[in-house]
Coordinates of C-alpha atoms in Angstrom, one line a residue:
M1 CA 8.4 -44.6 -10.3
K2 CA 10.6 -46.4 -7.4
L3 CA 12.7 -44.1 -5.3
V4 CA 15.9 -45.5 -3.4
I5 CA 16.9 -44.0 -0.7
F6 CA 20.9 -43.9 0.2
P7 CA 21.1 -43.1 3.7
G8 CA 23.4 -41.5 6.0
G9 CA 26.5 -42.7 8.7
G10 CA 22.7 -43.9 10.1
S11 CA 21.2 -47.1 9.5
P12 CA 18.0 -47.2 8.1
G13 CA 17.6 -50.2 10.6
N14 CA 18.5 -48.3 13.8
P15 CA 15.3 -47.5 16.7
K16 CA 15.8 -43.9 15.9
Y17 CA 15.8 -42.9 12.5
A18 CA 12.8 -45.4 11.7
S19 CA 10.2 -42.6 12.1
V20 CA 12.5 -40.4 9.7
Y21 CA 12.1 -43.7 7.5
R22 CA 8.6 -44.4 7.4
L23 CA 8.4 -41.0 6.6
L24 CA 10.0 -40.6 4.1
D25 CA 8.3 -43.5 2.4
Q26 CA 4.7 -41.6 3.7
E27 CA 5.0 -38.5 1.7
A28 CA 6.8 -39.6 -1.1
K29 CA 3.9 -41.3 -2.3
K30 CA 2.1 -37.6 -2.6
F31 CA 4.4 -37.2 -5.2
G32 CA 3.9 -40.0 -7.5
Y33 CA 6.4 -42.7 -6.2
T34 CA 4.8 -45.9 -5.5
F35 CA 7.4 -47.7 -3.8
T36 CA 9.9 -46.8 -1.6
D37 CA 13.4 -48.4 -0.6
S38 CA 15.2 -47.6 1.9
S39 CA 16.6 -51.1 2.5
I40 CA 19.8 -50.0 1.9
Q41 CA 22.4 -50.3 4.9
W42 CA 26.5 -49.3 4.3
P43 CA 28.7 -52.0 5.6
G44 CA 29.9 -49.9 9.1
H45 CA 26.1 -49.3 10.4
E46 CA 26.7 -52.2 12.0
I47 CA 28.8 -51.8 14.8
K48 CA 31.4 -55.1 13.4
D49 CA 32.3 -53.0 10.1
I50 CA 33.6 -49.4 9.9
L51 CA 32.3 -47.4 7.5
T52 CA 33.6 -46.5 4.0
L53 CA 33.3 -44.9 0.8
D54 CA 34.8 -48.2 -0.8
G55 CA 31.6 -50.5 1.4
A56 CA 29.3 -48.6 0.3
L57 CA 30.2 -48.9 -2.8
Q58 CA 29.9 -52.1 -3.0
I59 CA 26.5 -52.6 -1.9
A60 CA 25.5 -49.3 -4.5
N61 CA 26.6 -50.5 -7.2
D62 CA 25.3 -54.1 -6.3
K63 CA 22.0 -52.1 -5.7
L64 CA 22.4 -50.2 -9.5
D65 CA 22.7 -53.3 -11.3
E66 CA 19.6 -55.0 -9.4
L67 CA 17.8 -51.3 -10.1
E68 CA 19.2 -50.8 -14.1
S69 CA 18.4 -54.6 -15.0
G70 CA 14.8 -53.9 -14.5
C71 CA 12.3 -52.1 -17.0
D72 CA 10.9 -49.1 -14.5
K73 CA 12.6 -45.9 -14.2
Y74 CA 13.8 -45.2 -10.4
D75 CA 15.8 -42.2 -8.2
I76 CA 16.9 -41.9 -5.9
L77 CA 17.2 -39.5 -2.8
A78 CA 20.7 -39.2 -0.8
R79 CA 20.9 -38.4 2.2
S80 CA 24.8 -37.4 4.4
F81 CA 27.3 -39.4 3.0
G82 CA 25.3 -41.1 1.5
C83 CA 25.3 -38.1 -1.4
Y84 CA 29.2 -39.1 -1.9
V85 CA 27.6 -42.8 -3.3
A86 CA 24.3 -41.6 -4.7
L87 CA 27.3 -39.4 -7.3
K88 CA 30.1 -42.0 -7.5
I89 CA 28.0 -44.6 -8.9
A90 CA 26.3 -42.1 -11.3
L91 CA 29.7 -40.8 -12.4
D92 CA 31.4 -43.6 -13.2
K93 CA 27.9 -45.9 -14.5
K94 CA 25.9 -43.4 -15.9
P95 CA 22.8 -45.8 -15.1
K96 CA 20.6 -45.2 -18.3
A97 CA 17.3 -46.2 -16.0
L98 CA 18.3 -43.2 -13.3
C99 CA 15.6 -40.3 -13.5
K100 CA 17.7 -38.2 -10.8
I101 CA 19.1 -37.6 -8.1
M102 CA 18.7 -35.7 -4.8
L103 CA 20.8 -34.6 -2.5
W104 CA 19.8 -33.8 1.0
G105 CA 22.6 -33.0 3.3
P106 CA 25.6 -33.1 1.5
P107 CA 28.8 -32.9 3.8
P108 CA 31.6 -30.0 3.2

C-alpha cells in the first residue's frame, strides 16, 4: 500500500523539514506501507509563488489522476494546509483507490 503525503505550508524539499519527511518514510514502513511519496510541493513552497488552495488543488488533482490510473490502493497523510487540499479533492473527485485520509494538525 502506498502512503502519499500532502504537506502543509512547509515544503518537503526544504532542508528545514527534510528530517521530518525522512522519519515519516521510515515509520510508515512499520505500518505496512511499501512506498511513501513525499514529493508533492505546492505552488508557494518556492519564493516566486504564492501558496493558494487553487494552486495546490491543481497539483493534487494531477497526483490523484496518476494514482487512480494505477491498480494500487493508497492512503493520504495530510499535514496542516494539506488537510484542506485532501478533503476538497476527496469530496470533488471521490477517488476509488483511496482507502483513508489521515489529518495531522488541520488548521482551524
